[in-house]
Coordinates of C-alpha atoms in Angstrom, one line a residue:
Chain Q
M17 CA 134.7 40.3 175.5
K18 CA 132.2 38.1 173.7
S19 CA 129.4 39.5 175.7
L20 CA 130.6 43.0 174.9
E21 CA 130.7 42.1 171.3
Q22 CA 127.2 40.7 171.5
E23 CA 126.1 43.7 173.3
S24 CA 127.4 46.0 170.7
N25 CA 125.9 43.9 167.9
K26 CA 122.6 44.2 169.7
L27 CA 123.1 47.9 169.9
L28 CA 124.0 48.2 166.3
K29 CA 121.0 46.2 165.3
K30 CA 118.8 48.4 167.5
Y31 CA 120.4 51.4 165.9
A32 CA 119.8 50.1 162.5
H33 CA 116.2 49.3 163.4
L34 CA 115.8 52.8 164.9
Q35 CA 117.3 54.3 161.8
S36 CA 115.0 52.5 159.5
V37 CA 112.0 53.5 161.6
S38 CA 113.2 57.1 161.5
N39 CA 113.7 56.8 157.8
K40 CA 110.2 55.6 157.4
H41 CA 109.1 58.4 159.5
D42 CA 111.0 60.8 157.3
Q43 CA 109.5 59.2 154.3
I44 CA 106.0 59.6 155.7
I45 CA 106.7 63.2 156.5
H46 CA 108.1 63.6 153.0
W47 CA 105.0 62.2 151.5
Q48 CA 102.8 64.2 153.7
K49 CA 104.6 67.3 152.5
K50 CA 104.2 66.4 148.9
K51 CA 100.5 65.8 149.4
D52 CA 100.2 69.2 151.0
S53 CA 102.2 70.8 148.2
L54 CA 100.0 69.1 145.7
E55 CA 96.8 70.3 147.4
K56 CA 98.3 73.8 147.6
L57 CA 99.1 73.6 143.9
M58 CA 95.6 72.6 143.0
V59 CA 94.2 75.5 145.0
L60 CA 96.6 78.1 143.7
C61 CA 96.3 77.3 140.0
D62 CA 93.3 79.1 138.7
G63 CA 94.1 78.1 135.1
I64 CA 96.6 76.2 133.1
E65 CA 98.5 79.4 132.5
S66 CA 99.3 80.0 136.1
F67 CA 100.6 76.5 136.6
P68 CA 104.3 77.1 135.8
K69 CA 104.6 79.9 138.3
E70 CA 102.9 78.1 141.1
F71 CA 104.9 74.9 140.3
L72 CA 108.2 76.8 140.8
N73 CA 106.9 78.2 144.1
L74 CA 106.8 74.7 145.5
E75 CA 109.1 73.9 148.4
G76 CA 112.0 71.9 147.1
L77 CA 112.1 73.7 143.7
H78 CA 113.3 77.0 145.0
S79 CA 116.6 76.9 143.2
Y80 CA 114.8 76.5 139.8
L81 CA 114.4 79.6 137.7
S82 CA 112.3 78.6 134.8
C83 CA 109.4 76.3 134.1
H84 CA 107.7 75.5 130.8
L85 CA 104.5 73.7 130.4
I86 CA 104.0 72.7 126.7
I87 CA 100.6 71.3 125.8
H88 CA 99.6 69.8 122.5
E89 CA 96.0 69.2 121.9
K90 CA 95.9 66.2 119.6
G91 CA 94.9 67.2 116.1
N92 CA 96.4 70.7 116.3
T93 CA 99.4 71.7 114.2
Q94 CA 100.7 73.8 117.1
A95 CA 101.5 73.3 120.8
A96 CA 101.0 76.0 123.3
C97 CA 103.9 76.9 125.7
F98 CA 103.1 78.4 129.0
N99 CA 106.4 79.8 130.3
Y100 CA 107.4 81.2 133.6
I101 CA 110.9 82.6 134.1
H102 CA 111.9 84.3 137.3
E103 CA 112.5 88.0 136.7
D104 CA 110.9 87.8 133.3
G105 CA 107.5 86.6 134.5
S106 CA 104.9 84.7 132.5
S107 CA 104.6 84.5 128.8
N108 CA 102.8 82.4 126.2
T109 CA 104.5 81.1 123.0
I110 CA 103.8 78.6 120.3
L111 CA 105.8 75.6 119.3
N112 CA 105.2 73.9 116.0
I113 CA 104.2 70.2 116.0
N114 CA 107.4 68.8 114.6
D115 CA 109.5 70.4 117.4
F116 CA 107.0 69.3 119.9
N117 CA 107.1 65.7 118.8
Y118 CA 110.9 65.7 118.6
L119 CA 111.1 67.0 122.2
F120 CA 108.4 64.6 123.4
N121 CA 110.3 61.6 122.0
V122 CA 113.6 62.7 123.4
I123 CA 112.1 63.0 126.9
K124 CA 110.1 59.8 126.6
K125 CA 113.1 57.7 125.6
S126 CA 115.5 59.2 128.1
K127 CA 116.2 57.0 131.1
N128 CA 117.7 59.4 133.6
K129 CA 115.3 62.2 132.5
S130 CA 118.0 64.8 132.8
F131 CA 118.9 66.8 129.8
N132 CA 120.9 69.7 128.6
Q133 CA 120.4 72.4 126.0
S134 CA 122.5 70.7 123.4
Q135 CA 119.7 68.2 123.0
I136 CA 117.2 70.8 121.9
K137 CA 119.5 73.1 120.0
N138 CA 117.2 74.1 117.2
L139 CA 114.0 74.4 119.2
N140 CA 112.4 77.7 119.9
L141 CA 112.6 77.4 123.7
K142 CA 114.4 79.7 126.0
L143 CA 116.3 77.0 127.9
V144 CA 119.8 77.5 129.3
G145 CA 122.0 74.7 130.7
T146 CA 120.7 71.5 132.1
F147 CA 117.0 70.8 132.7
L148 CA 114.6 68.3 134.0
A149 CA 111.7 67.2 132.0
K150 CA 108.8 64.8 132.0
E151 CA 106.2 63.9 129.5
F152 CA 102.5 63.2 130.2
I153 CA 99.9 61.5 128.1
L154 CA 96.2 62.3 128.4
P155 CA 93.5 61.0 126.1
K156 CA 93.2 64.3 124.3
Y157 CA 96.6 65.9 125.1
N158 CA 100.3 65.3 125.1
I159 CA 102.1 67.4 127.7
I160 CA 105.7 68.2 128.5
L161 CA 106.8 69.8 131.8
V162 CA 110.3 71.3 131.9
I163 CA 112.1 73.0 134.7
S164 CA 115.6 74.5 134.7
R165 CA 118.0 76.3 137.0
N166 CA 119.5 78.0 133.9
D167 CA 123.0 76.7 134.8
F168 CA 125.2 73.8 133.8
L169 CA 125.3 72.0 137.1
V170 CA 124.1 68.4 136.9
P171 CA 121.0 67.9 139.0
N172 CA 121.6 65.9 142.2
K173 CA 119.8 62.7 143.0
E174 CA 117.4 64.3 145.5
E175 CA 116.3 66.9 143.1
L176 CA 115.7 64.3 140.5
H177 CA 113.8 62.1 142.9
F178 CA 111.7 65.0 144.1
F179 CA 110.9 66.2 140.6
Y180 CA 109.9 62.7 139.2
S181 CA 108.1 61.5 142.3
F182 CA 106.2 64.7 142.4
S183 CA 105.5 65.0 138.7
S184 CA 104.1 61.5 138.6
M185 CA 101.2 62.8 140.7
L186 CA 100.5 65.8 138.4
L187 CA 98.4 64.0 135.8
P188 CA 95.1 64.5 137.6
I189 CA 95.9 68.2 138.1
F190 CA 96.6 68.6 134.4
N191 CA 93.5 66.7 133.6
G192 CA 91.4 69.0 135.8
L193 CA 93.0 72.2 134.5
L194 CA 92.6 71.3 130.9
Y195 CA 89.0 70.2 131.4
Q196 CA 88.3 73.5 133.0
E197 CA 90.0 75.3 130.2
S198 CA 88.0 73.6 127.4
A199 CA 84.8 74.1 129.4
N200 CA 85.6 77.8 129.6
R201 CA 86.3 78.0 125.9
K202 CA 83.0 76.3 125.3
I203 CA 81.2 78.8 127.4
I204 CA 82.9 81.8 125.7
H205 CA 82.0 80.3 122.3
L206 CA 78.4 79.7 123.4
I207 CA 78.0 83.3 124.7
H208 CA 79.5 84.5 121.5
C209 CA 76.9 82.5 119.6
L210 CA 74.1 83.9 121.7
H211 CA 75.3 87.4 121.1
E212 CA 75.5 86.9 117.4
Y213 CA 72.2 85.1 117.0
P214 CA 70.5 86.7 114.0
Y215 CA 67.3 87.5 115.8
P216 CA 66.7 89.7 118.9
M217 CA 67.0 87.4 121.9
A218 CA 66.7 88.1 125.6
I219 CA 66.9 85.9 128.7
Y220 CA 64.6 86.7 131.5
H221 CA 64.8 85.8 135.2
Q222 CA 61.2 86.2 136.2
Q223 CA 60.4 89.6 134.8
E224 CA 63.9 90.9 134.7
I225 CA 66.2 90.8 131.6
I226 CA 69.5 89.2 132.5
F227 CA 70.9 88.8 129.0
K228 CA 70.4 90.8 125.7
N229 CA 72.1 89.8 122.5
T230 CA 73.6 92.3 120.1
I231 CA 70.6 92.8 117.9
F232 CA 68.3 93.1 120.9
K233 CA 70.6 95.8 122.4
K234 CA 70.3 97.9 119.2
L235 CA 66.5 97.9 119.3
E236 CA 64.9 101.0 120.5
N237 CA 61.5 99.6 121.4
Y238 CA 61.3 95.9 122.1
E239 CA 57.8 95.9 123.6
D240 CA 56.2 96.0 120.2
L241 CA 58.2 92.9 119.0
K242 CA 56.4 89.7 118.2
V243 CA 57.6 86.7 120.0
K244 CA 58.9 84.1 117.6
E245 CA 59.8 81.4 120.2
S246 CA 60.3 81.2 123.9
F247 CA 61.4 78.3 126.1
L248 CA 62.2 77.6 129.7
V249 CA 65.9 77.2 130.4
K250 CA 65.7 76.5 134.1
D251 CA 63.4 77.4 137.0
N252 CA 62.1 80.9 136.4
I253 CA 64.7 81.5 133.7
Y254 CA 63.4 81.6 130.1
A255 CA 64.8 82.7 126.8
V256 CA 62.7 84.7 124.3
I257 CA 63.5 85.0 120.6
Y258 CA 61.6 87.7 118.7
E259 CA 60.5 88.1 115.2
Y260 CA 62.7 90.4 113.2
N261 CA 62.4 91.4 109.6
E262 CA 63.0 95.1 109.6
L263 CA 65.5 95.5 106.8
A264 CA 66.4 99.0 107.7
E265 CA 67.8 98.0 111.0
H266 CA 69.7 95.1 109.5
T267 CA 72.4 96.7 107.6
S268 CA 75.4 94.6 108.0
D269 CA 78.7 95.9 106.8
I270 CA 78.7 94.0 103.5
F271 CA 75.2 94.9 102.7
H272 CA 76.0 98.5 103.5
F273 CA 79.1 98.5 101.3
Q274 CA 77.1 96.9 98.4
R275 CA 74.5 99.7 98.7
V276 CA 77.1 102.4 98.7
S277 CA 79.0 101.1 95.7
L278 CA 75.7 100.4 93.9
L279 CA 74.7 104.0 94.5
G280 CA 78.0 105.2 93.2
E281 CA 77.5 103.3 90.0
L282 CA 74.0 104.5 89.8
L283 CA 75.0 108.1 90.2
N284 CA 77.7 107.7 87.6
T285 CA 75.3 106.2 85.1
L286 CA 72.7 108.9 85.8
R287 CA 75.3 111.6 85.3
H288 CA 76.3 110.1 81.9
E289 CA 72.8 109.6 80.8
L290 CA 71.4 112.9 82.0
S291 CA 74.1 115.4 81.2
N292 CA 73.8 115.1 77.5
P293 CA 70.0 115.7 77.2
L294 CA 70.3 118.4 79.8
F295 CA 73.0 120.1 77.8
G296 CA 70.7 119.9 74.8
L297 CA 67.8 121.3 76.7
G298 CA 70.0 124.2 77.9
L299 CA 71.3 125.0 74.4
S300 CA 67.9 124.8 72.7
S301 CA 66.1 126.8 75.4
K302 CA 68.7 129.6 74.9
I303 CA 68.0 129.6 71.1
I304 CA 64.3 129.7 71.7
E305 CA 64.6 132.4 74.3
S306 CA 66.5 134.6 71.9
E307 CA 63.9 134.2 69.2
M308 CA 60.9 134.9 71.5
K309 CA 59.2 138.2 71.1
N310 CA 56.6 138.1 73.8
Q311 CA 58.1 139.0 77.1
D312 CA 56.0 136.5 79.1
D313 CA 57.0 133.6 76.8
K314 CA 60.6 134.7 77.1
E315 CA 60.5 134.6 80.9
L316 CA 58.9 131.2 80.8
V317 CA 61.7 129.8 78.6
E318 CA 64.2 131.5 80.8
E319 CA 62.8 129.5 83.8
I320 CA 63.4 126.3 81.7
A321 CA 67.0 127.3 81.2
K322 CA 67.4 128.0 85.0
S323 CA 65.9 124.6 85.9
V324 CA 68.3 122.9 83.5
E325 CA 71.2 124.6 85.1
R326 CA 70.0 123.6 88.5
C327 CA 69.7 119.9 87.4
Q328 CA 73.2 120.1 86.0
L329 CA 74.5 121.5 89.2
I330 CA 72.8 118.8 91.3
I331 CA 74.2 116.0 89.1
E332 CA 77.6 117.6 89.2
N333 CA 77.4 117.9 93.0
F334 CA 76.4 114.3 93.5
S335 CA 79.1 113.0 91.3
N336 CA 81.7 115.2 92.9
I337 CA 81.2 113.2 96.1
Y338 CA 82.6 110.2 94.3
S339 CA 85.5 111.9 92.7
N340 CA 88.6 113.3 94.2
N341 CA 88.3 116.5 92.2
N342 CA 88.9 119.2 94.8
K343 CA 89.4 122.6 93.4
T344 CA 89.6 125.3 96.0
Q345 CA 89.2 129.0 95.3
M346 CA 88.9 132.3 97.0
V347 CA 85.2 133.2 97.4
S348 CA 83.1 135.5 99.4
L349 CA 81.3 133.8 102.2
Q350 CA 78.2 135.8 101.6
K351 CA 78.1 134.9 98.0
L352 CA 78.4 131.2 98.9
I353 CA 75.5 131.4 101.3
D354 CA 73.4 133.4 98.9
E355 CA 74.0 130.9 96.2
A356 CA 73.0 128.0 98.4
I357 CA 69.8 129.8 99.3
T358 CA 69.0 130.6 95.7
L359 CA 69.4 126.9 94.9
T360 CA 66.8 126.0 97.5
K361 CA 64.4 128.6 96.4
S362 CA 61.7 126.2 95.3
E363 CA 62.0 124.0 98.4
T364 CA 61.8 127.0 100.7
R365 CA 58.9 128.7 99.0
G366 CA 56.6 130.2 101.7
I367 CA 59.2 129.7 104.4
E368 CA 60.8 132.8 106.0
R369 CA 64.5 132.9 105.8
T370 CA 66.7 135.0 107.9
I371 CA 70.5 135.3 107.6
A372 CA 72.5 136.9 110.4
Y373 CA 76.2 137.5 110.0
S374 CA 78.3 138.6 113.0
E375 CA 80.2 141.8 112.4
E376 CA 83.6 140.2 111.8
C377 CA 82.4 137.9 109.0
G378 CA 80.4 140.2 106.9
N379 CA 83.0 140.5 104.2
L380 CA 84.9 137.3 104.8
N381 CA 86.6 135.6 101.9
L382 CA 87.3 131.9 102.1
E383 CA 89.7 129.6 100.3
V384 CA 87.4 126.6 99.8
N385 CA 85.8 124.2 97.4
Q386 CA 82.7 126.2 96.5
T387 CA 80.7 123.3 95.3
W388 CA 81.2 121.4 98.5
V389 CA 80.2 124.3 100.8
I390 CA 77.2 125.1 98.7
Q391 CA 76.2 121.5 98.6
I392 CA 76.4 121.2 102.4
L393 CA 74.4 124.3 103.0
F394 CA 71.9 123.3 100.3
N395 CA 71.4 120.0 102.1
L396 CA 70.9 121.5 105.5
I397 CA 68.4 124.1 104.2
V398 CA 66.5 121.6 102.2
N399 CA 66.3 119.2 105.2
A400 CA 65.0 122.1 107.3
A401 CA 62.4 123.1 104.7
Q402 CA 61.2 119.5 104.3
A403 CA 60.8 119.2 108.1
L404 CA 58.9 122.4 108.3
R405 CA 56.6 121.4 105.4
T406 CA 55.7 117.9 106.6
S407 CA 55.1 119.2 110.1
Q408 CA 53.0 122.1 108.8
T409 CA 54.6 124.4 111.3
L410 CA 53.0 127.8 111.8
K411 CA 55.2 130.7 110.7
P412 CA 57.9 128.4 109.4
T413 CA 61.3 130.0 109.6
I414 CA 64.8 128.9 108.6
T415 CA 67.6 130.8 110.3
V416 CA 71.2 130.9 109.1
K417 CA 73.6 132.3 111.7
V418 CA 77.3 132.9 110.8
W419 CA 80.0 133.8 113.3
I420 CA 83.7 133.4 114.0
D421 CA 85.1 131.9 117.1
H422 CA 88.6 130.9 116.0
D423 CA 86.9 128.8 113.3
L424 CA 84.0 129.8 111.1
Y425 CA 80.6 128.6 112.3
I426 CA 77.5 128.4 110.1
K427 CA 74.4 127.3 112.0
V428 CA 71.2 126.3 110.1
S429 CA 68.2 126.1 112.3
D430 CA 64.5 125.7 111.8
N431 CA 61.4 126.1 114.1
G432 CA 60.0 122.7 113.2
P433 CA 59.3 119.7 115.4
G434 CA 63.0 119.0 116.0
I435 CA 64.7 115.6 116.3
E436 CA 64.4 113.2 119.2
K437 CA 67.6 112.7 121.0
K438 CA 67.8 109.0 120.4
K439 CA 67.2 109.5 116.7
A440 CA 69.9 112.2 116.6
D441 CA 72.5 109.5 117.2
Y442 CA 71.7 107.9 113.9
L443 CA 71.5 111.0 111.8
F444 CA 74.9 110.7 110.3
Q445 CA 74.7 107.0 109.6
P446 CA 74.3 106.3 105.8
F447 CA 70.8 105.2 104.8
Y448 CA 69.2 106.3 108.0
T449 CA 66.3 108.5 107.1
T450 CA 63.1 109.8 108.7
K451 CA 61.6 110.9 105.4
E452 CA 59.5 108.7 103.2
S453 CA 61.4 109.6 100.1
G454 CA 64.8 110.3 101.7
T455 CA 68.0 108.5 100.6
G456 CA 69.6 108.8 104.0
L457 CA 72.7 110.0 102.4
G458 CA 72.4 113.8 102.6
L459 CA 73.9 114.2 106.1
P460 CA 76.6 111.6 106.0
I461 CA 77.8 112.9 102.7
S462 CA 77.8 116.5 104.0
R463 CA 79.7 115.5 107.1
N464 CA 82.2 113.6 104.9
L465 CA 82.7 116.7 102.8
V466 CA 83.1 119.0 105.8
R467 CA 85.6 116.7 107.4
R468 CA 87.6 116.6 104.1
M469 CA 87.9 120.3 104.6
K470 CA 89.2 119.8 108.1
G471 CA 86.0 121.0 109.6
D472 CA 83.0 119.3 111.2
L473 CA 79.3 119.0 110.9
Y474 CA 77.2 118.2 114.0
F475 CA 73.7 118.3 115.4
D476 CA 73.1 121.0 118.0
F477 CA 71.6 119.3 121.0
A478 CA 71.4 122.6 122.9
Y479 CA 68.9 124.1 120.4
T480 CA 65.3 123.4 121.6
K481 CA 63.1 125.4 119.2
G482 CA 63.4 122.9 116.4
A483 CA 66.3 121.2 114.7
S484 CA 69.7 122.8 114.3
F485 CA 73.0 121.8 112.6
I486 CA 76.3 123.5 112.9
V487 CA 79.0 123.6 110.2
K488 CA 82.4 124.4 111.5
L489 CA 85.1 125.3 109.0
P490 CA 88.7 126.3 109.7
I491 CA 89.6 129.8 108.4
N492 CA 92.6 131.5 109.9
N493 CA 96.1 130.5 108.7
N494 CA 96.9 129.3 105.3
E495 CA 97.1 125.6 106.0
H496 CA 94.1 124.7 104.0
T497 CA 95.5 121.5 102.6
Y498 CA 92.3 119.8 101.7
H499 CA 92.2 116.2 100.5
Chain P
M249 CA 82.2 127.3 55.4
N250 CA 81.1 123.7 55.6
I251 CA 80.7 122.1 59.0
L252 CA 79.7 118.5 59.7
I253 CA 78.2 117.7 63.1
I254 CA 78.1 114.1 64.3
E255 CA 75.9 114.0 67.5
D256 CA 73.2 111.5 68.4
E257 CA 71.6 113.7 71.0
L258 CA 69.2 115.4 68.6
L259 CA 68.6 118.4 70.8
I260 CA 72.3 119.2 70.9
Q261 CA 72.7 118.4 67.3
K262 CA 69.9 120.7 66.1
S263 CA 70.8 123.5 68.5
L264 CA 74.4 123.6 67.4
K265 CA 73.2 123.5 63.7
K266 CA 71.0 126.5 64.3
L267 CA 73.6 128.4 66.3
L268 CA 76.3 127.8 63.6
E269 CA 73.9 128.6 60.7
K270 CA 73.1 131.9 62.4
R271 CA 76.7 132.7 62.2
G272 CA 76.8 132.0 58.6
A273 CA 78.0 128.4 58.3
T274 CA 76.6 125.6 56.2
V275 CA 75.9 122.7 58.5
K276 CA 75.2 119.1 57.8
T277 CA 74.4 116.7 60.6
F278 CA 74.5 113.0 61.3
A279 CA 73.4 111.0 64.3
S280 CA 74.9 107.7 63.1
G281 CA 78.7 107.4 63.1
R282 CA 78.7 104.9 60.2
D283 CA 76.6 107.2 58.0
A284 CA 79.0 110.0 58.9
I285 CA 82.0 108.0 57.8
K286 CA 80.6 107.3 54.4
D287 CA 79.9 111.0 54.0
I288 CA 83.3 112.2 55.2
L289 CA 85.0 110.0 52.6
K290 CA 82.8 111.4 49.9
N291 CA 82.5 115.1 50.8
N292 CA 84.9 117.8 51.9
Y293 CA 84.3 119.7 55.2
D294 CA 86.1 122.6 56.7
R295 CA 85.3 121.3 60.1
I296 CA 84.0 118.1 61.6
V297 CA 82.5 118.3 65.1
C298 CA 82.2 114.8 66.5
D299 CA 80.7 113.5 69.7
L300 CA 82.8 110.7 71.3
M301 CA 80.0 108.3 72.4
L302 CA 77.6 107.7 69.6
K303 CA 75.0 105.0 69.6
D304 CA 76.6 102.8 66.9
I305 CA 80.4 103.5 67.1
T306 CA 82.7 105.9 68.9
G307 CA 84.2 109.2 67.7
F308 CA 87.6 107.5 67.7
D309 CA 86.3 105.0 65.1
I310 CA 85.3 107.9 62.9
I311 CA 88.7 109.5 63.2
E312 CA 90.5 106.2 62.5
E313 CA 88.3 105.7 59.4
S314 CA 89.1 109.2 58.3
K315 CA 92.7 108.4 58.2
K316 CA 92.0 106.8 54.8
K317 CA 91.4 110.3 53.5
Y318 CA 93.4 112.6 55.9
Q319 CA 96.8 112.6 57.3
L320 CA 97.3 112.9 61.1
K321 CA 98.2 116.6 60.8
E322 CA 95.1 117.3 58.8
I323 CA 92.9 115.4 61.3
A324 CA 94.2 117.7 64.1
Q325 CA 93.1 120.7 62.1
I326 CA 89.7 119.5 60.9
F327 CA 88.3 117.5 63.8
I328 CA 86.8 118.8 67.0
I329 CA 86.0 116.2 69.6
M330 CA 83.0 116.8 72.0
T331 CA 82.8 114.7 75.1
A332 CA 80.7 114.5 78.2
Y333 CA 82.8 111.7 79.7
N334 CA 86.1 113.3 80.5
S335 CA 87.7 110.3 82.1
P336 CA 91.5 110.6 82.1
Q337 CA 91.9 107.6 79.7
V338 CA 89.5 109.1 77.2
L339 CA 91.1 112.5 77.4
A340 CA 94.6 111.0 76.9
K341 CA 93.4 109.1 73.8
A342 CA 91.7 112.2 72.4
K343 CA 94.9 114.2 72.9
E344 CA 96.8 111.8 70.8
Y345 CA 95.0 113.2 67.8
H346 CA 96.0 116.7 68.8
C347 CA 92.6 118.1 67.9
T348 CA 90.5 120.5 69.9
I349 CA 88.5 118.9 72.7
L350 CA 85.3 120.5 74.0
N351 CA 83.7 119.3 77.2
K352 CA 80.0 119.0 77.4
P353 CA 78.2 121.0 78.8
F354 CA 80.2 123.9 77.3
E355 CA 81.6 126.1 80.0
N356 CA 81.4 129.0 77.5
L357 CA 79.1 128.7 74.6
E358 CA 80.7 131.5 72.5
F359 CA 84.1 130.1 73.0
A360 CA 82.9 126.7 71.8
L361 CA 81.1 128.1 68.7
N362 CA 84.2 130.2 67.8
A363 CA 86.4 127.1 68.0
M364 CA 84.1 125.4 65.5
L365 CA 84.0 128.4 63.2
N366 CA 87.6 129.4 63.4
I367 CA 88.8 127.6 60.4
S368 CA 92.2 128.0 58.9
N369 CA 94.2 126.3 56.2
T370 CA 91.6 123.6 55.5
K371 CA 90.9 125.0 52.1
A372 CA 94.5 124.2 51.1
I373 CA 94.1 120.7 52.4
H374 CA 91.1 120.0 50.3
E375 CA 92.5 121.6 47.2
Q376 CA 95.5 119.3 47.6
H377 CA 93.1 116.3 47.9
E378 CA 91.3 117.3 44.8
T379 CA 94.4 117.7 42.7
N380 CA 95.5 114.3 43.8

């Protein structure tokens, strides 16, 4: 019996030994698994944002439905939450610093590291039921990791053990991801700075340009630019900064706005200052005209009166642009065009003018703001005349074609030198001008006016004999609600 | 028919004087608002044509000073305001006096001249002032 007892004791001891060996073996396998999972996690996470999703995919956490990674960069007033909830997917939210600190302390002080939603009642976190959480401290960051099954079952020992043994190894992963994150941010910021550098800048690899900043991209011709500075970045890669002082190309929004409002003020002042003396001139010339006996003198004074009227009209037109005064009235199209041509008489002296109406619009009446339409046509005709004059075109001709194709089209063309395609893109930008004395406002103002009439004004790229602009105006139906 | 014109743009002032005189009116002119006020208080006019923006003061100042002599009703009959600055605020203020307002430049010269010459009841006003 004794021997049997001894025997069984021996067996029991052996069994115990074997069991402990097998336990150790299990443990080793367990650790091995964790190590694999960790490696997998490091490979799968391509950024801090994807961490919650990849973390929940780990073996052993399959029953968990949500994961929140809350990161507070020290010094910030807010913490970033990267959330992943099964079925809902990923989302980013923000937690204010007080809530973060409260949660952080609750987790830090807790011994069993198991929590339920009653502990975080007032926090803006989508957590249901019990959850596991762990806090991490990095030199620049405080981090909270939370996972939950979204139920009220108390986590069992194995789960707790898995979560905490595993999460204790996460610190280097967080460190790596956050370092990468801040490095990315630095690069983005740096690229932004390069783009916004206030001088044209390009980076070359040998002879090839591999980077152009914003100003450089806008330049039409960079070969003529003077090099301000150039330096070697790396083997065969060098950056070049160019001289840049062309004011015309450097119209930032504020600068532009200032010019426009200054111009508005200027026009207003001019109107006030000029309309009185012009009125006086008009009145007095009429008196003189009526008293003149010599027919030649009479005609001369008559011309003065006409010029005065034209000046008044121009001032009126320019100040109309800045007012919302919009009177529409029924007028004959032909009369409008004739009037515009009469106004441009002196500019178009010596230039042949032809007007062609298609049959259906010969007697057309329009409900429009006369002044605007005349001003637009005046502008186009004067532009054409100036182009013809400066280019000294032989047999200069301005053609006005009018036709209807659902809308009304008025096309003003010349046989001058035309406009280069790349310049045509800038034509409607305020203050862009090709003329020495131009304001660069004629076309943008005209387009603005046409658009207020629900029409459009554009450059005709198809026309090759010179430059050509098309005014499109709506005609049929009575919906002319102009603003 | 006595008309006073207060206008600092001399070309307008002289032209209006000439045009009105041609139509039989007696016209006196001032470029300075302050001088005009003194004159208004001293002399009687059937019509006072007054520009709003003068170099020294405004037409409104002149009307306000004229209240020493005329009642509001009379001001509405005697005064004609001329203005080149028809901002809504200015127009609103001018309307408070209920007098004729002419925008410069005149859309219709004859209409403007007739408004200046079409004088009614002012004789009665002045007779009353003289008996007082």
